[in-house]
Amino acid sequence: MASIRPFRAWRYNQHRIRDINLKFSPLFDVVNPRQLHALYQIPNNSIHISVPRSHAQALEKLQQWKAADIIRQDPIPGIYVYYQQFSLYGEQRQYVRKGFITMVHLDESDIIEHEDTMPGSVNDRIQLLEKTLLNVSPTHGLYRDPDFELETLMDSYMQDPLYEYIDYQGVINKLAVVQNPQDVARFVQKMRTEKIYLADGHHRLESSQAFWAKQKERGASRDSIMAHHLMYLTNLASDDLRILPTHRVWKPRAEEELSSIMQRIRQYFSVIDVTTSRRPVYDMLRGLKSTFGLIAPKRQYLIQLKPEIDPLQAIKPQLPAVIKQLDYTQLHYFVFDQVLGYPYASQHETQDIVYEKDYVRAIETVNKGEAALSFICNEVQIEEMLAVCESGAKMPRKSTYFYPKVVSGLVFGSIDEDENNSPFDPGVEIAQAPTTASGSRL
């Protein structure tokens, strides 16, 4: 089950900010150095509090924005409908991922994770949360509703969006707000029977969990807004939900001849030279299990795990079967561990393995001599991710890349108690109201 509640978002004041489209920014874990430098030059851009130069500066900026009415808190709690319209390279179809942003109770919700996190990033997010008492961007969660009960309601509110703009990904973002108590209650009631599968934002979620654990030790009430985490929830049943692959780049220039590396790769993989093919490597991979594109200087190959090698038996680390069956696990074990010599359990400690979402860049880094090899991967399937979630196991890092990413700055979610008390606030009442067998509120 999931316990959610409406909240009073802090949002950019459209009467005060004319160029509001310039205030949104990429999430902290995807913004690149060039983007970061450029965004720092824009006054009042959300990057100043989402990826601040220091946590103290984030608080200073936040206080300044509130005092100057640059951001303003909505007087009435609501649930924020968020749509992202996008297309994918090589496809003519237009996708629309539909969801809503809400506060989710950390103790009273089944939130299931599927990826490992990096401790340094979690600690940074904890410190920022402690300093600002603000969720600067929502994490992305999934729920399953094959009947699409909420989509019609969300569509009706999206007829009058608060914002509509094109982001750095080329994605059209639209935001609307639901403040009618009866409609808010429909979201709350629906989610009471749902699990949440975490799609993106593992570091931010774990930061909120660690922060809330400290507050409980200090005697905070379970009803506190500090027990909640800002999330963007989308429907697993929608075919507009897309996962893209994250390719692996081996950074150091190889000290040994490529022929020696390829000889060891052939112990585990069938190898086909596709250098002269006109088809893109990613296209040749589609639908092929345990198969990767190998980009080497002036050469391109398809490598496929040999049928006589059973990953369940051959992969030595004690991992659940559902993890051993993943392409990424097989790549990290058979190639990075067995061939290149990076122990599976400690691969997260090396900077030689780089995670690259951009297919073209993964190839260019090798062609330009900036990396030794690149491995082009297929995306994880939704069913694979759900199987991992239900098993309680964790995938290798950077296994799922849900596209598009949400943007930072559309709404900010305060967990400051003083900012969540309102004579018009039905949030706690709706979130906690008991239900009858039919699902209506008593």
Tab-separated table of C-alpha atoms in Angstrom:
chain	number	residue	atom	x	y	z
A	1	MET	CA	0.000	0.000	0.000
A	2	ALA	CA	1.003	3.637	-0.404
A	3	SER	CA	-0.012	6.544	1.794
A	4	ILE	CA	0.044	9.841	-0.085
A	5	ARG	CA	-1.120	13.364	0.714
A	6	PRO	CA	-1.537	16.651	-1.122
A	7	PHE	CA	0.929	19.411	-0.324
A	8	ARG	CA	1.424	23.148	-0.723
A	9	ALA	CA	4.123	23.395	-3.363
A	10	TRP	CA	6.542	26.258	-3.637
A	11	ARG	CA	6.524	27.379	-7.287
A	12	TYR	CA	8.053	30.162	-9.324
A	13	ASN	CA	5.814	33.226	-9.202
A	14	GLN	CA	4.717	33.802	-12.785
A	15	HIS	CA	3.692	37.388	-11.960
A	16	ARG	CA	7.203	38.115	-10.724
A	17	ILE	CA	9.265	35.998	-13.143
A	18	ARG	CA	8.745	36.668	-16.848
A	19	ASP	CA	11.327	34.232	-18.212
A	20	ILE	CA	10.119	31.310	-16.125
A	21	ASN	CA	11.273	28.753	-18.702
A	22	LEU	CA	14.861	29.696	-17.854
A	23	LYS	CA	14.435	28.705	-14.224
A	24	PHE	CA	14.074	24.938	-14.651
A	25	SER	CA	17.115	22.636	-14.730
A	26	PRO	CA	18.257	19.005	-15.136
A	27	LEU	CA	18.383	16.746	-12.082
A	28	PHE	CA	21.546	16.772	-9.967
A	29	ASP	CA	22.718	13.366	-11.183
A	30	VAL	CA	22.398	14.080	-14.922
A	31	VAL	CA	23.515	17.709	-15.271
A	32	ASN	CA	26.919	17.852	-16.952
A	33	PRO	CA	29.715	20.329	-16.095
A	34	ARG	CA	29.039	22.499	-19.139
A	35	GLN	CA	25.321	22.750	-18.332
A	36	LEU	CA	26.121	23.417	-14.684
A	37	HIS	CA	28.436	26.325	-15.526
A	38	ALA	CA	25.863	27.852	-17.879
A	39	LEU	CA	22.971	27.482	-15.436
A	40	TYR	CA	24.948	29.075	-12.609
A	41	GLN	CA	24.996	32.257	-14.723
A	42	ILE	CA	21.186	32.462	-14.755
A	43	PRO	CA	19.814	34.346	-11.734
A	44	ASN	CA	17.232	32.408	-9.729
A	45	ASN	CA	17.654	29.207	-11.731
A	46	SER	CA	16.648	26.151	-9.707
A	47	ILE	CA	20.186	24.768	-10.076
A	48	HIS	CA	21.262	27.165	-7.298
A	49	ILE	CA	19.356	25.080	-4.751
A	50	SER	CA	19.349	21.649	-6.429
A	51	VAL	CA	23.102	21.493	-7.192
A	52	PRO	CA	24.435	24.381	-5.094
A	53	ARG	CA	28.055	25.425	-4.778
A	54	SER	CA	27.514	24.830	-1.056
A	55	HIS	CA	24.610	23.743	1.122
A	56	ALA	CA	24.773	27.055	3.001
A	57	GLN	CA	24.428	28.916	-0.286
A	58	ALA	CA	21.367	26.832	-1.167
A	59	LEU	CA	19.662	27.925	2.049
A	60	GLU	CA	20.672	31.545	1.467
A	61	LYS	CA	19.248	31.510	-2.059
A	62	LEU	CA	16.058	29.814	-0.906
A	63	GLN	CA	15.471	32.414	1.797
A	64	GLN	CA	16.162	35.238	-0.661
A	65	TRP	CA	13.708	33.850	-3.196
A	66	LYS	CA	10.966	33.506	-0.614
A	67	ALA	CA	11.521	37.027	0.721
A	68	ALA	CA	11.561	38.544	-2.778
A	69	ASP	CA	8.421	36.624	-3.834
A	70	ILE	CA	10.394	34.897	-6.600
A	71	ILE	CA	8.895	31.622	-5.437
A	72	ARG	CA	5.508	31.512	-3.773
A	73	GLN	CA	3.791	28.735	-1.815
A	74	ASP	CA	0.377	27.663	-3.033
A	75	PRO	CA	-2.216	28.576	-0.372
A	76	ILE	CA	-4.193	25.346	-0.828
A	77	PRO	CA	-2.708	21.833	-0.886
A	78	GLY	CA	-2.938	19.942	-4.111
A	79	ILE	CA	-1.702	17.058	-6.196
A	80	TYR	CA	0.223	18.191	-9.258
A	81	VAL	CA	-0.459	16.486	-12.581
A	82	TYR	CA	2.695	16.260	-14.693
A	83	TYR	CA	2.833	15.190	-18.353
A	84	GLN	CA	5.907	14.758	-20.538
A	85	GLN	CA	5.478	14.545	-24.318
A	86	PHE	CA	8.457	13.146	-26.214
A	87	SER	CA	9.712	11.115	-29.145
A	88	LEU	CA	12.590	8.665	-29.509
A	89	TYR	CA	15.344	8.637	-32.091
A	90	GLY	CA	14.364	6.594	-35.121
A	91	GLU	CA	10.662	6.442	-34.170
A	92	GLN	CA	7.769	8.502	-35.534
A	93	ARG	CA	5.500	7.895	-32.564
A	94	GLN	CA	4.799	10.648	-30.032
A	95	TYR	CA	4.755	9.439	-26.423
A	96	VAL	CA	3.022	11.113	-23.478
A	97	ARG	CA	4.042	9.894	-20.038
A	98	LYS	CA	1.288	10.823	-17.596
A	99	GLY	CA	1.685	11.052	-13.849
A	100	PHE	CA	1.238	13.141	-10.744
A	101	ILE	CA	3.447	14.663	-8.049
A	102	THR	CA	2.525	14.103	-4.419
A	103	MET	CA	3.953	13.584	-0.949
A	104	VAL	CA	4.440	9.907	-0.029
A	105	HIS	CA	4.677	8.688	3.576
A	106	LEU	CA	8.004	6.916	4.056
A	107	ASP	CA	6.921	4.525	6.812
A	108	GLU	CA	3.437	3.718	5.573
A	109	SER	CA	4.184	3.023	1.912
A	110	ASP	CA	5.659	0.019	0.136
A	111	ILE	CA	8.441	1.656	-1.890
A	112	ILE	CA	10.534	-0.998	-3.596
A	113	GLU	CA	14.016	-0.165	-4.900
A	114	HIS	CA	15.980	-2.020	-7.564
A	115	GLU	CA	19.434	-0.385	-7.816
A	116	ASP	CA	22.419	0.106	-5.542
A	117	THR	CA	23.414	3.643	-4.585
A	118	MET	CA	26.690	5.492	-4.125
A	119	PRO	CA	27.207	6.543	-0.462
A	120	GLY	CA	28.813	9.881	-1.337
A	121	SER	CA	25.794	11.021	-3.334
A	122	VAL	CA	23.387	9.960	-0.570
A	123	ASN	CA	25.346	11.909	2.051
A	124	ASP	CA	25.321	15.034	-0.119
A	125	ARG	CA	21.536	14.855	-0.528
A	126	ILE	CA	21.041	14.315	3.229
A	127	GLN	CA	23.062	17.424	4.033
A	128	LEU	CA	21.134	19.488	1.494
A	129	LEU	CA	17.799	18.275	2.881
A	130	GLU	CA	18.846	19.022	6.456
A	131	LYS	CA	19.907	22.523	5.467
A	132	THR	CA	16.919	23.535	3.358
A	133	LEU	CA	14.051	21.296	4.556
A	134	LEU	CA	13.093	21.128	0.905
A	135	ASN	CA	12.622	18.351	-1.651
A	136	VAL	CA	14.015	20.208	-4.649
A	137	SER	CA	12.765	17.656	-7.189
A	138	PRO	CA	10.512	14.594	-7.130
A	139	THR	CA	11.834	11.067	-7.402
A	140	HIS	CA	10.094	8.877	-9.974
A	141	GLY	CA	7.936	5.995	-8.789
A	142	LEU	CA	5.724	3.498	-10.603
A	143	TYR	CA	2.353	2.011	-9.672
A	144	ARG	CA	0.265	-0.560	-11.541
A	145	ASP	CA	-3.236	0.351	-12.712
A	146	PRO	CA	-4.336	-1.618	-15.797
A	147	ASP	CA	-7.761	0.058	-15.615
A	148	PHE	CA	-6.248	3.570	-15.928
A	149	GLU	CA	-8.590	4.927	-13.255
A	150	LEU	CA	-6.750	8.230	-12.775
A	151	GLU	CA	-5.857	9.109	-16.371
A	152	THR	CA	-9.264	10.562	-17.304
A	153	LEU	CA	-9.223	12.757	-14.219
A	154	MET	CA	-5.672	13.905	-14.946
A	155	ASP	CA	-6.556	14.639	-18.578
A	156	SER	CA	-9.382	16.935	-17.474
A	157	TYR	CA	-7.042	19.028	-15.331
A	158	MET	CA	-4.384	19.157	-18.022
A	159	GLN	CA	-6.795	21.181	-20.163
A	160	ASP	CA	-5.650	24.184	-18.112
A	161	PRO	CA	-1.938	23.732	-17.342
A	162	LEU	CA	0.035	26.006	-15.046
A	163	TYR	CA	3.201	25.595	-17.114
A	164	GLU	CA	4.090	24.285	-20.544
A	165	TYR	CA	7.661	24.402	-21.810
A	166	ILE	CA	10.293	22.489	-23.782
A	167	ASP	CA	13.255	21.332	-21.701
A	168	TYR	CA	16.904	20.523	-22.423
A	169	GLN	CA	15.882	17.028	-23.638
A	170	GLY	CA	13.504	18.445	-26.237
A	171	VAL	CA	10.616	17.185	-24.092
A	172	ILE	CA	7.368	19.140	-23.688
A	173	ASN	CA	6.594	19.415	-19.963
A	174	LYS	CA	3.119	20.324	-18.720
A	175	LEU	CA	2.041	20.872	-15.116
A	176	ALA	CA	-1.469	21.280	-13.671
A	177	VAL	CA	-2.804	21.214	-10.114
A	178	VAL	CA	-5.691	19.301	-8.505
A	179	GLN	CA	-7.027	21.079	-5.408
A	180	ASN	CA	-10.647	19.950	-5.305
A	181	PRO	CA	-10.868	17.760	-2.143
A	182	GLN	CA	-13.080	15.141	-3.800
A	183	ASP	CA	-10.676	14.746	-6.708
A	184	VAL	CA	-7.645	14.726	-4.415
A	185	ALA	CA	-9.348	11.951	-2.442
A	186	ARG	CA	-9.566	9.817	-5.593
A	187	PHE	CA	-5.773	9.846	-5.888
A	188	VAL	CA	-5.341	9.072	-2.194
A	189	GLN	CA	-7.850	6.219	-2.247
A	190	LYS	CA	-6.392	4.686	-5.391
A	191	MET	CA	-2.860	4.596	-4.025
A	192	ARG	CA	-3.910	2.936	-0.752
A	193	THR	CA	-3.906	-0.435	-2.511
A	194	GLU	CA	-0.769	0.114	-4.609
A	195	LYS	CA	2.917	-0.635	-4.211
A	196	ILE	CA	5.412	1.908	-5.505
A	197	TYR	CA	8.349	0.668	-7.563
A	198	LEU	CA	11.147	3.197	-7.567
A	199	ALA	CA	12.156	4.070	-11.134
A	200	ASP	CA	14.613	6.909	-10.567
A	201	GLY	CA	15.969	8.844	-7.607
A	202	HIS	CA	17.381	6.140	-5.335
A	203	HIS	CA	19.858	8.583	-3.767
A	204	ARG	CA	17.179	11.182	-3.009
A	205	LEU	CA	14.813	8.583	-1.550
A	206	GLU	CA	17.492	7.104	0.713
A	207	SER	CA	18.405	10.634	1.797
A	208	SER	CA	14.810	11.306	2.873
A	209	GLN	CA	14.670	7.962	4.674
A	210	ALA	CA	17.875	8.724	6.588
A	211	PHE	CA	16.657	12.227	7.438
A	212	TRP	CA	13.313	10.914	8.699
A	213	ALA	CA	15.041	8.249	10.808
A	214	LYS	CA	16.907	11.027	12.636
A	215	GLN	CA	13.693	12.983	13.196
A	216	LYS	CA	11.943	9.925	14.652
A	217	GLU	CA	14.806	9.485	17.110
A	218	ARG	CA	14.167	13.076	18.196
A	219	GLY	CA	10.488	12.306	18.797
A	220	ALA	CA	8.865	13.613	15.614
A	221	SER	CA	5.245	12.552	15.071
A	222	ARG	CA	4.434	9.990	12.366
A	223	ASP	CA	1.954	12.571	11.021
A	224	SER	CA	4.751	15.074	10.450
A	225	ILE	CA	5.357	16.377	6.950
A	226	MET	CA	8.980	15.355	7.583
A	227	ALA	CA	7.823	11.735	7.285
A	228	HIS	CA	7.028	12.358	3.625
A	229	HIS	CA	8.994	12.370	0.390
A	230	LEU	CA	8.174	14.146	-2.870
A	231	MET	CA	7.442	11.682	-5.687
A	232	TYR	CA	6.263	11.681	-9.291
A	233	LEU	CA	4.099	8.596	-9.834
A	234	THR	CA	3.369	7.064	-13.245
A	235	ASN	CA	1.393	4.037	-14.364
A	236	LEU	CA	3.292	0.820	-15.124
A	237	ALA	CA	0.487	-0.299	-17.403
A	238	SER	CA	1.082	2.528	-19.865
A	239	ASP	CA	3.028	1.785	-23.036
A	240	ASP	CA	4.333	5.366	-22.881
A	241	LEU	CA	6.690	4.306	-20.090
A	242	ARG	CA	10.133	3.856	-21.629
A	243	ILE	CA	13.482	2.582	-20.342
A	244	LEU	CA	16.627	3.367	-22.316
A	245	PRO	CA	19.999	1.603	-22.026
A	246	THR	CA	23.107	2.947	-20.324
A	247	HIS	CA	26.224	1.879	-22.181
A	248	ARG	CA	29.559	1.031	-20.556
A	249	VAL	CA	32.812	2.728	-21.562
A	250	TRP	CA	36.221	1.393	-20.522
A	251	LYS	CA	38.277	4.535	-20.122
A	252	PRO	CA	41.993	3.646	-19.901
A	253	ARG	CA	43.929	3.091	-23.056
A	254	ALA	CA	44.573	-0.639	-23.254
A	255	GLU	CA	48.155	-1.529	-22.355
A	256	GLU	CA	47.857	-4.850	-24.162
A	257	GLU	CA	46.952	-5.507	-27.752
A	258	LEU	CA	43.269	-5.612	-28.636
A	259	SER	CA	43.869	-9.054	-30.144
A	260	SER	CA	44.773	-10.401	-26.697
A	261	ILE	CA	41.612	-8.932	-25.149
A	262	MET	CA	39.471	-10.304	-27.970
A	263	GLN	CA	41.024	-13.736	-27.507
A	264	ARG	CA	39.873	-13.802	-23.876
A	265	ILE	CA	36.444	-12.439	-24.804
A	266	ARG	CA	36.055	-15.363	-27.217
A	267	GLN	CA	36.328	-17.742	-24.274
A	268	TYR	CA	32.857	-16.587	-23.212
A	269	PHE	CA	31.294	-14.940	-26.267
A	270	SER	CA	30.658	-15.637	-29.909
A	271	VAL	CA	32.144	-12.701	-31.814
A	272	ILE	CA	30.941	-11.273	-35.134
A	273	ASP	CA	32.815	-8.452	-36.874
A	274	VAL	CA	30.223	-5.900	-38.072
A	275	THR	CA	32.620	-3.077	-38.906
A	276	THR	CA	31.488	-2.865	-42.531
A	277	SER	CA	27.755	-3.145	-41.808
A	278	ARG	CA	25.577	-0.138	-42.596
A	279	ARG	CA	23.178	-0.949	-39.763
A	280	PRO	CA	23.782	0.829	-36.450
A	281	VAL	CA	25.044	-1.497	-33.747
A	282	TYR	CA	22.133	-0.652	-31.439
A	283	ASP	CA	19.716	-1.758	-34.159
A	284	MET	CA	21.478	-5.109	-34.608
A	285	LEU	CA	21.186	-5.757	-30.855
A	286	ARG	CA	17.429	-5.394	-30.602
A	287	GLY	CA	15.695	-8.430	-29.181
A	288	LEU	CA	18.930	-10.373	-28.634
A	289	LYS	CA	19.523	-11.654	-25.112
A	290	SER	CA	23.036	-11.619	-23.586
A	291	THR	CA	24.323	-9.687	-26.591
A	292	PHE	CA	26.388	-6.494	-26.700
A	293	GLY	CA	28.000	-4.206	-29.213
A	294	LEU	CA	31.756	-3.932	-28.740
A	295	ILE	CA	33.288	-0.722	-30.074
A	296	ALA	CA	37.062	-0.836	-30.516
A	297	PRO	CA	39.428	1.504	-32.395
A	298	LYS	CA	38.440	1.210	-36.072
A	299	ARG	CA	36.452	-2.000	-35.395
A	300	GLN	CA	32.914	-2.895	-34.296
A	301	TYR	CA	31.715	-6.293	-33.124
A	302	LEU	CA	28.632	-8.070	-31.837
A	303	ILE	CA	29.429	-10.359	-28.922
A	304	GLN	CA	26.892	-12.898	-27.631
A	305	LEU	CA	27.306	-15.154	-24.613
A	306	LYS	CA	27.942	-18.697	-25.804
A	307	PRO	CA	24.920	-21.015	-25.381
A	308	GLU	CA	26.978	-23.580	-23.451
A	309	ILE	CA	27.724	-21.006	-20.748
A	310	ASP	CA	24.929	-20.959	-18.171
A	311	PRO	CA	25.041	-17.659	-16.238
A	312	LEU	CA	23.302	-19.282	-13.268
A	313	GLN	CA	26.236	-21.677	-12.887
A	314	ALA	CA	29.130	-19.677	-14.323
A	315	ILE	CA	28.690	-16.416	-12.407
A	316	LYS	CA	30.490	-17.074	-9.128
A	317	PRO	CA	29.302	-14.257	-6.826
A	318	GLN	CA	26.363	-15.287	-4.656
A	319	LEU	CA	23.628	-13.486	-6.552
A	320	PRO	CA	19.935	-14.361	-7.006
A	321	ALA	CA	19.029	-16.015	-10.300
A	322	VAL	CA	16.999	-12.972	-11.340
A	323	ILE	CA	20.182	-10.865	-11.154
A	324	LYS	CA	22.419	-13.381	-12.943
A	325	GLN	CA	19.982	-13.449	-15.852
A	326	LEU	CA	20.360	-9.712	-16.498
A	327	ASP	CA	22.456	-8.613	-19.461
A	328	TYR	CA	24.217	-5.990	-17.345
A	329	THR	CA	25.249	-8.562	-14.738
A	330	GLN	CA	26.664	-10.818	-17.442
A	331	LEU	CA	28.596	-7.925	-18.982
A	332	HIS	CA	30.038	-6.844	-15.651
A	333	TYR	CA	31.027	-10.387	-14.685
A	334	PHE	CA	32.237	-12.035	-17.895
A	335	VAL	CA	33.841	-8.938	-19.454
A	336	PHE	CA	34.843	-6.536	-16.693
A	337	ASP	CA	35.661	-9.201	-14.094
A	338	GLN	CA	36.873	-12.246	-16.018
A	339	VAL	CA	38.404	-10.561	-19.087
A	340	LEU	CA	39.510	-7.113	-17.902
A	341	GLY	CA	40.310	-8.013	-14.302
A	342	TYR	CA	37.969	-5.809	-12.247
A	343	PRO	CA	36.498	-7.881	-9.382
A	344	TYR	CA	32.709	-7.857	-9.662
A	345	ALA	CA	32.092	-6.825	-6.058
A	346	SER	CA	34.354	-3.764	-6.197
A	347	GLN	CA	33.728	-2.427	-9.683
A	348	HIS	CA	31.872	0.532	-8.209
A	349	GLU	CA	35.174	1.732	-6.731
A	350	THR	CA	36.958	2.200	-10.051
A	351	GLN	CA	36.656	5.219	-12.306
A	352	ASP	CA	37.822	3.206	-15.305
A	353	ILE	CA	34.246	2.093	-16.030
A	354	VAL	CA	32.130	5.019	-17.222
A	355	TYR	CA	28.345	4.947	-17.651
A	356	GLU	CA	27.245	6.635	-20.875
A	357	LYS	CA	23.614	7.159	-21.886
A	358	ASP	CA	24.427	8.689	-25.268
A	359	TYR	CA	24.963	6.008	-27.926
A	360	VAL	CA	26.889	8.300	-30.276
A	361	ARG	CA	29.129	9.590	-27.502
A	362	ALA	CA	29.903	6.030	-26.398
A	363	ILE	CA	31.265	5.347	-29.881
A	364	GLU	CA	33.012	8.700	-30.327
A	365	THR	CA	35.009	8.408	-27.106
A	366	VAL	CA	36.696	5.331	-28.560
A	367	ASN	CA	37.120	6.782	-32.048
A	368	LYS	CA	38.749	9.899	-30.576
A	369	GLY	CA	41.141	7.857	-28.467
A	370	GLU	CA	39.547	8.949	-25.181
A	371	ALA	CA	38.620	5.383	-24.216
A	372	ALA	CA	39.828	1.898	-25.014
A	373	LEU	CA	36.499	0.114	-25.554
A	374	SER	CA	32.773	0.778	-25.367
A	375	PHE	CA	30.029	-1.775	-24.802
A	376	ILE	CA	26.639	-0.984	-26.325
A	377	CYS	CA	23.750	-2.492	-24.356
A	378	ASN	CA	20.066	-3.261	-24.719
A	379	GLU	CA	17.633	-1.705	-22.282
A	380	VAL	CA	16.293	-3.570	-19.257
A	381	GLN	CA	12.691	-4.686	-19.764
A	382	ILE	CA	9.978	-3.551	-17.355
A	383	GLU	CA	9.238	-7.177	-16.463
A	384	GLU	CA	12.900	-7.738	-15.556
A	385	MET	CA	12.927	-4.692	-13.308
A	386	LEU	CA	9.742	-5.790	-11.533
A	387	ALA	CA	11.140	-9.293	-10.988
A	388	VAL	CA	14.230	-7.781	-9.366
A	389	CYS	CA	12.082	-5.511	-7.189
A	390	GLU	CA	9.944	-8.391	-5.965
A	391	SER	CA	13.037	-10.505	-5.221
A	392	GLY	CA	14.469	-7.860	-2.910
A	393	ALA	CA	17.759	-7.919	-4.837
A	394	LYS	CA	19.535	-4.954	-6.444
A	395	MET	CA	20.659	-4.501	-10.027
A	396	PRO	CA	24.136	-3.291	-10.989
A	397	ARG	CA	24.372	0.496	-10.840
A	398	LYS	CA	22.998	2.465	-13.769
A	399	SER	CA	20.946	-0.423	-15.132
A	400	THR	CA	17.733	1.492	-15.767
A	401	TYR	CA	17.398	4.864	-17.429
A	402	PHE	CA	13.757	5.877	-17.472
A	403	TYR	CA	13.290	8.451	-20.202
A	404	PRO	CA	12.629	11.283	-20.077
A	405	LYS	CA	14.020	12.583	-16.809
A	406	VAL	CA	11.814	14.852	-14.739
A	407	VAL	CA	13.081	18.406	-14.435
A	408	SER	CA	13.957	20.338	-11.312
A	409	GLY	CA	12.133	23.542	-10.471
A	410	LEU	CA	8.552	22.807	-11.508
A	411	VAL	CA	7.554	22.311	-7.877
A	412	PHE	CA	9.479	22.325	-4.615
A	413	GLY	CA	8.163	20.257	-1.712
A	414	SER	CA	8.752	21.749	1.722
A	415	ILE	CA	9.042	19.457	4.762
A	416	ASP	CA	9.133	22.423	7.147
A	417	GLU	CA	6.247	22.044	9.618
A	418	ASP	CA	5.714	25.815	9.754
A	419	GLU	CA	5.113	25.898	6.002
A	420	ASN	CA	2.566	23.101	5.959
A	421	ASN	CA	-0.034	24.434	8.364
A	422	SER	CA	-2.984	26.093	6.682
A	423	PRO	CA	-6.596	26.749	7.707
A	424	PHE	CA	-7.501	25.465	4.238
A	425	ASP	CA	-5.355	22.336	4.492
A	426	PRO	CA	-7.368	19.136	4.019
A	427	GLY	CA	-4.195	17.171	3.357
A	428	VAL	CA	-3.837	15.299	6.633
A	429	GLU	CA	-7.570	14.677	6.868
A	430	ILE	CA	-7.727	13.168	3.391
A	431	ALA	CA	-4.564	11.140	3.819
A	432	GLN	CA	-5.661	9.597	7.105
A	433	ALA	CA	-9.409	9.223	6.688
A	434	PRO	CA	-10.568	5.609	7.190
A	435	THR	CA	-12.312	3.920	4.297
A	436	THR	CA	-15.335	1.709	3.948
A	437	ALA	CA	-15.287	-1.616	2.130
A	438	SER	CA	-16.383	0.184	-1.029
A	439	GLY	CA	-13.424	2.565	-0.802
A	440	SER	CA	-15.378	5.737	0.075
A	441	ARG	CA	-14.383	7.998	2.949
A	442	LEU	CA	-16.297	7.768	6.190
